[in-house]
mmCIF file of C-alpha atoms in Angstrom:
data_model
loop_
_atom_site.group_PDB
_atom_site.id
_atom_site.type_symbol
_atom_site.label_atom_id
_atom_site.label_comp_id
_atom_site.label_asym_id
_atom_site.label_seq_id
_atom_site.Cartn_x
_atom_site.Cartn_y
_atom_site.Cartn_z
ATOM 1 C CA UNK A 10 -13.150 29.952 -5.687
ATOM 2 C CA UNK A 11 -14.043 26.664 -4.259
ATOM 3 C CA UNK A 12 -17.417 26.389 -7.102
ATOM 4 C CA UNK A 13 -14.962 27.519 -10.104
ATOM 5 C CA UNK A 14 -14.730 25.506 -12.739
ATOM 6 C CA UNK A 15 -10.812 24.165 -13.133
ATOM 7 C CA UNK A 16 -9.630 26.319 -10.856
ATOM 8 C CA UNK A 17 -6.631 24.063 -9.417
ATOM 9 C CA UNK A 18 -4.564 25.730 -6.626
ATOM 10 C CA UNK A 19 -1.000 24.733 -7.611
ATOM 11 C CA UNK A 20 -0.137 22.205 -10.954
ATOM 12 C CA UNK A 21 3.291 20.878 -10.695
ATOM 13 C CA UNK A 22 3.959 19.300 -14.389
ATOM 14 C CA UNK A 23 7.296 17.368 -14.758
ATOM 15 C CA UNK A 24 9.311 18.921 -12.249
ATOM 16 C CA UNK A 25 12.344 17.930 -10.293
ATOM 17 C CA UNK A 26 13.924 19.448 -6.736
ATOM 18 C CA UNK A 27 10.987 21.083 -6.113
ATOM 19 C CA UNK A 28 9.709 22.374 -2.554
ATOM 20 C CA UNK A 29 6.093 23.618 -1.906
ATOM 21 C CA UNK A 30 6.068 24.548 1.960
ATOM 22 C CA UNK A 31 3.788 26.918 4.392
ATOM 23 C CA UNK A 32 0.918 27.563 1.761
ATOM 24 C CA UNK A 33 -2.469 27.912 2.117
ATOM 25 C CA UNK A 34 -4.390 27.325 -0.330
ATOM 26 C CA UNK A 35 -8.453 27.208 -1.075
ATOM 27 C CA UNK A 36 -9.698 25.913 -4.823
ATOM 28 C CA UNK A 37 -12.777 24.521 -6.279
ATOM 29 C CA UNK A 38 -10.645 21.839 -8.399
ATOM 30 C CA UNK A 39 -6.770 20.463 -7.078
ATOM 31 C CA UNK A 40 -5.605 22.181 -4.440
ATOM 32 C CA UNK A 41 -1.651 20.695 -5.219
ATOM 33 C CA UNK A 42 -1.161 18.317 -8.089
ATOM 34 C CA UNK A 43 1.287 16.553 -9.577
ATOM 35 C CA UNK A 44 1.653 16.331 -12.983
ATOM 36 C CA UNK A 45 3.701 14.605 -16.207
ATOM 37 C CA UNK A 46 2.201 15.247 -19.984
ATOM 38 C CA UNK A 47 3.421 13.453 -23.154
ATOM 39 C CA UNK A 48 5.904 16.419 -23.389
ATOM 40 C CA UNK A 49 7.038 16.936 -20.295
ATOM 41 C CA UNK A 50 9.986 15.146 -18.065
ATOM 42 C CA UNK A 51 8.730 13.029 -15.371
ATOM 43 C CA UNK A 52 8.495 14.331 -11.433
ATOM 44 C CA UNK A 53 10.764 13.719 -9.233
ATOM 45 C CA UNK A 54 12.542 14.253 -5.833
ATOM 46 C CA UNK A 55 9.242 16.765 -4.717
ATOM 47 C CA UNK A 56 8.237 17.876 -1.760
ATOM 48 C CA UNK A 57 4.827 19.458 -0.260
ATOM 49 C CA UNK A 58 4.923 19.895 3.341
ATOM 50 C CA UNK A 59 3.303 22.329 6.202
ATOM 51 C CA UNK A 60 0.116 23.176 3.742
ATOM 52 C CA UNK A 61 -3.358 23.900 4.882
ATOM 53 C CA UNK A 62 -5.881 23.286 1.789
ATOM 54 C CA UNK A 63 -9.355 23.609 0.994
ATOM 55 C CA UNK A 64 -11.019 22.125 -2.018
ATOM 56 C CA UNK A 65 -14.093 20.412 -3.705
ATOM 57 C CA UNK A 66 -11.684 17.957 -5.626
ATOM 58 C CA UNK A 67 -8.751 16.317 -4.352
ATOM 59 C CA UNK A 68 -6.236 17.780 -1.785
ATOM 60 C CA UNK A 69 -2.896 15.975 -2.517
ATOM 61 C CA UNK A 70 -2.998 14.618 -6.109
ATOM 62 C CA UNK A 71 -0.555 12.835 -8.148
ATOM 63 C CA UNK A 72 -1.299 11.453 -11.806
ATOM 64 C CA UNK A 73 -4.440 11.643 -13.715
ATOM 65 C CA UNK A 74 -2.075 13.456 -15.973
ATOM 66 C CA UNK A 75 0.450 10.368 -16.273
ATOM 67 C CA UNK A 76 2.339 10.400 -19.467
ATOM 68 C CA UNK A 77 5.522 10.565 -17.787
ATOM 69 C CA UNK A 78 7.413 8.633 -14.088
ATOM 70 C CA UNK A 79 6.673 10.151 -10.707
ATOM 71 C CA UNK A 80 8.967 9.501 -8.066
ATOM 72 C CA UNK A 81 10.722 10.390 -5.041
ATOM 73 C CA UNK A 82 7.413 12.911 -4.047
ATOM 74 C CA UNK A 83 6.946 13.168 -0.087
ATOM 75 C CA UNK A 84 3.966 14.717 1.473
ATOM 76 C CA UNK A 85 4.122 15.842 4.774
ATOM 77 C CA UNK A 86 2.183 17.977 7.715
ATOM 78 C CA UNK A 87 -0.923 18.692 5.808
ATOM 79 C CA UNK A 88 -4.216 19.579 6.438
ATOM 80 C CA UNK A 89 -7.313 19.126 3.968
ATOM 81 C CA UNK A 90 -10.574 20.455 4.397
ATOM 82 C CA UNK A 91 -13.328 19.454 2.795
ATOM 83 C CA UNK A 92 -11.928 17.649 -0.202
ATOM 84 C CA UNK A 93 -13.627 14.702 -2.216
ATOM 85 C CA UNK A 94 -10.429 12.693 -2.183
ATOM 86 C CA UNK A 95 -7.621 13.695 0.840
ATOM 87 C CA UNK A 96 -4.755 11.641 -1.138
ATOM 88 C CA UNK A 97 -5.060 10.818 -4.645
ATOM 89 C CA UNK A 98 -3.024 8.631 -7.102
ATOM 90 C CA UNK A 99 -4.245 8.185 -10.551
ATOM 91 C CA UNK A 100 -2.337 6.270 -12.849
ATOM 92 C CA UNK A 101 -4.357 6.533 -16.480
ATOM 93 C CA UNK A 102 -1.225 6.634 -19.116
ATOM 94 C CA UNK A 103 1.221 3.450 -17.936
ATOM 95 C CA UNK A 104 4.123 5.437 -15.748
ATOM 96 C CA UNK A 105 5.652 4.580 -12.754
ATOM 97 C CA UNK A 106 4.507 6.032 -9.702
ATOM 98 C CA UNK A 107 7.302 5.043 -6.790
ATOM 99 C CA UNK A 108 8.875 5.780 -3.552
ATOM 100 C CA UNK A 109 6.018 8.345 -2.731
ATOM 101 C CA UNK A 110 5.504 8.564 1.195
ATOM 102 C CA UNK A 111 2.814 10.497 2.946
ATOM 103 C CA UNK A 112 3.156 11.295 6.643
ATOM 104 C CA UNK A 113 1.490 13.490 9.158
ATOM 105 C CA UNK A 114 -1.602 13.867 6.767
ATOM 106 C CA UNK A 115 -5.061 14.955 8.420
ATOM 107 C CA UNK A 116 -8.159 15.757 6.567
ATOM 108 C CA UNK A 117 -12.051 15.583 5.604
ATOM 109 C CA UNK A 118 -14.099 14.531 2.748
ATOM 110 C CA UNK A 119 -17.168 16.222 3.212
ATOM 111 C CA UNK A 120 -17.058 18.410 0.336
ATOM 112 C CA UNK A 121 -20.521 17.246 -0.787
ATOM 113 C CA UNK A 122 -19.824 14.880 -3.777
ATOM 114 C CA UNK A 123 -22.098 12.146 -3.328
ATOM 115 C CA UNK A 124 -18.845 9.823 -3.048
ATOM 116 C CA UNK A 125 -16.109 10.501 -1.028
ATOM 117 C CA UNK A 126 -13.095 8.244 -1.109
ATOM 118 C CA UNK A 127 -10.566 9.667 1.687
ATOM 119 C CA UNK A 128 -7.851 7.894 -0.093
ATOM 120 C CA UNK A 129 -7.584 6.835 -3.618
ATOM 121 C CA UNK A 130 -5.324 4.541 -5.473
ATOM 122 C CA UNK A 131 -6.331 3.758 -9.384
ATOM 123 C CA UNK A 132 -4.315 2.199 -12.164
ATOM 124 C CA UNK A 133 -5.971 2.331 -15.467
ATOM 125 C CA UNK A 134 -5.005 2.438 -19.193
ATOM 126 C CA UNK A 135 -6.737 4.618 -21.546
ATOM 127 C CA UNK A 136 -6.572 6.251 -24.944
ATOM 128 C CA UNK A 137 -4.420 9.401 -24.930
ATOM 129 C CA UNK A 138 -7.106 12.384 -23.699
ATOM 130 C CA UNK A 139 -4.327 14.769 -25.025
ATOM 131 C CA UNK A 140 -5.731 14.252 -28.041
ATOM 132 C CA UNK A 141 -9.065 15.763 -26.824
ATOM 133 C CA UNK A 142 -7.399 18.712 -25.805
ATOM 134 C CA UNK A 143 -6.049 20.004 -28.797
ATOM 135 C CA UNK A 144 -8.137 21.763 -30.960
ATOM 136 C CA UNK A 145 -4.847 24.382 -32.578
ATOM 137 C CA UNK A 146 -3.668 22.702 -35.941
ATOM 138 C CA UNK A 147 -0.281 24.606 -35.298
ATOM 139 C CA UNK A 148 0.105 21.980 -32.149
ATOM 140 C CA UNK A 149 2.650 19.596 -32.268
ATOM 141 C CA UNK A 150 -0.051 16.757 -31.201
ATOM 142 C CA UNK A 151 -2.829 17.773 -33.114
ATOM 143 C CA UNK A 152 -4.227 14.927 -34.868
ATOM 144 C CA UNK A 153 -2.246 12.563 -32.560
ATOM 145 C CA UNK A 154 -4.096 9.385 -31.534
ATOM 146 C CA UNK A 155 -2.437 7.119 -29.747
ATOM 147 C CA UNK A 156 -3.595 3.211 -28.488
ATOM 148 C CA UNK A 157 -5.268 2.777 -25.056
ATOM 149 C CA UNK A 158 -1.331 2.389 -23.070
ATOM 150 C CA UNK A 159 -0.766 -0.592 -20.654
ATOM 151 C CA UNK A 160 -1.754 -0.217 -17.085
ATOM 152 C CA UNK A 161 1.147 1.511 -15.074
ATOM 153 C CA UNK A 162 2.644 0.484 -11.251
ATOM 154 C CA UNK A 163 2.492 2.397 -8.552
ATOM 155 C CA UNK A 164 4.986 0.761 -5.718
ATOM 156 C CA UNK A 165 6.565 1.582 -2.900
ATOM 157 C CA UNK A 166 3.854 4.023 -1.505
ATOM 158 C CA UNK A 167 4.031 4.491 2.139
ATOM 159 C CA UNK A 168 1.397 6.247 4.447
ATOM 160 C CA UNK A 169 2.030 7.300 7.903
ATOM 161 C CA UNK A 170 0.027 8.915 10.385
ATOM 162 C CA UNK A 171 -2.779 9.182 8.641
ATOM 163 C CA UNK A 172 -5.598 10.557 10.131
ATOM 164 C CA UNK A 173 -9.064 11.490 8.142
ATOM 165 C CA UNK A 174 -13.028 11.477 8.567
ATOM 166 C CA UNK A 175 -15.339 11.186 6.039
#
């Protein structure tokens, strides 16, 4: 449902040699994220390609959850409708986000957020939101608090035939 609350269309979290190909997909939050927690492995050597997606949120996303490395993640052929953000990188927990290429990309941000960034880039430390998540004493990181971490790097991003309208 494109006005459902967290309703992301595919989560990858800490994956490796993973393929996402021919999909079409229509969310109100992420259409295809990537994603690393405190306790997963980092992502690496993915690959999204030949996708047509619809959202209110972000189209392509990697980070916002960023506990862990991303690299090695190509994005290619895609189509976004509608989104807020077409590409999104959001470094918040002080990995590495590298060797992440996007080619062939076309898309819209006129999902009707008052601001609409067609491509978005952001390195920032924090405090540990896991912590705000985890309300189940029987959790391994309940309780957990954890100092803002250092900003993270995000090199060796390429984009390539880019095309999108806001």
């Amino acid at each position: 449902d494109l006005f459902g609350p967290n309703c992301d269309g595919i989560d990858l979290t800490g994956v490796h040699d993973c393929t996402v190909s021919d999909c079409i997909i229509r969310a109100g939050d992420d259409a295809i994220s990537l994603k690393t927690t405190i306790d997963s492995r980092s992502c690496e050597y993915v690959t999204v390609t030949n996708c047509v997606l619809e959202t209110n949120c972000s189209g392509l996303r990697v980070g916002h959850e960023s506990a862990q490395d991303f690299r090695h993640c190509v994005f290619s052929n895609c189509v976004i409708k509608r989104s807020s953000r077409v590409i999104d990188m959001v470094n918040l927990q002080g990995c590495t986000m590298e060797h992440i290429s996007f080619s062939n990309i076309s898309g819209t941000t006129n999902c009707g957020w008052p601001i609409n960034r067609p491509i978005q880039i952001q390195v920032t430390a924090i405090e540990d939101h896991y912590e705000d998540l985890v309300h189940f004493e029987s959790h391994p990181r309940y309780g957990a608090h954890h100092k803002p971490a250092h900003p993270g790097t995000v090199r060796h991003v390429t984009f390539c035939d880019i095309d999108l309208v806001t």
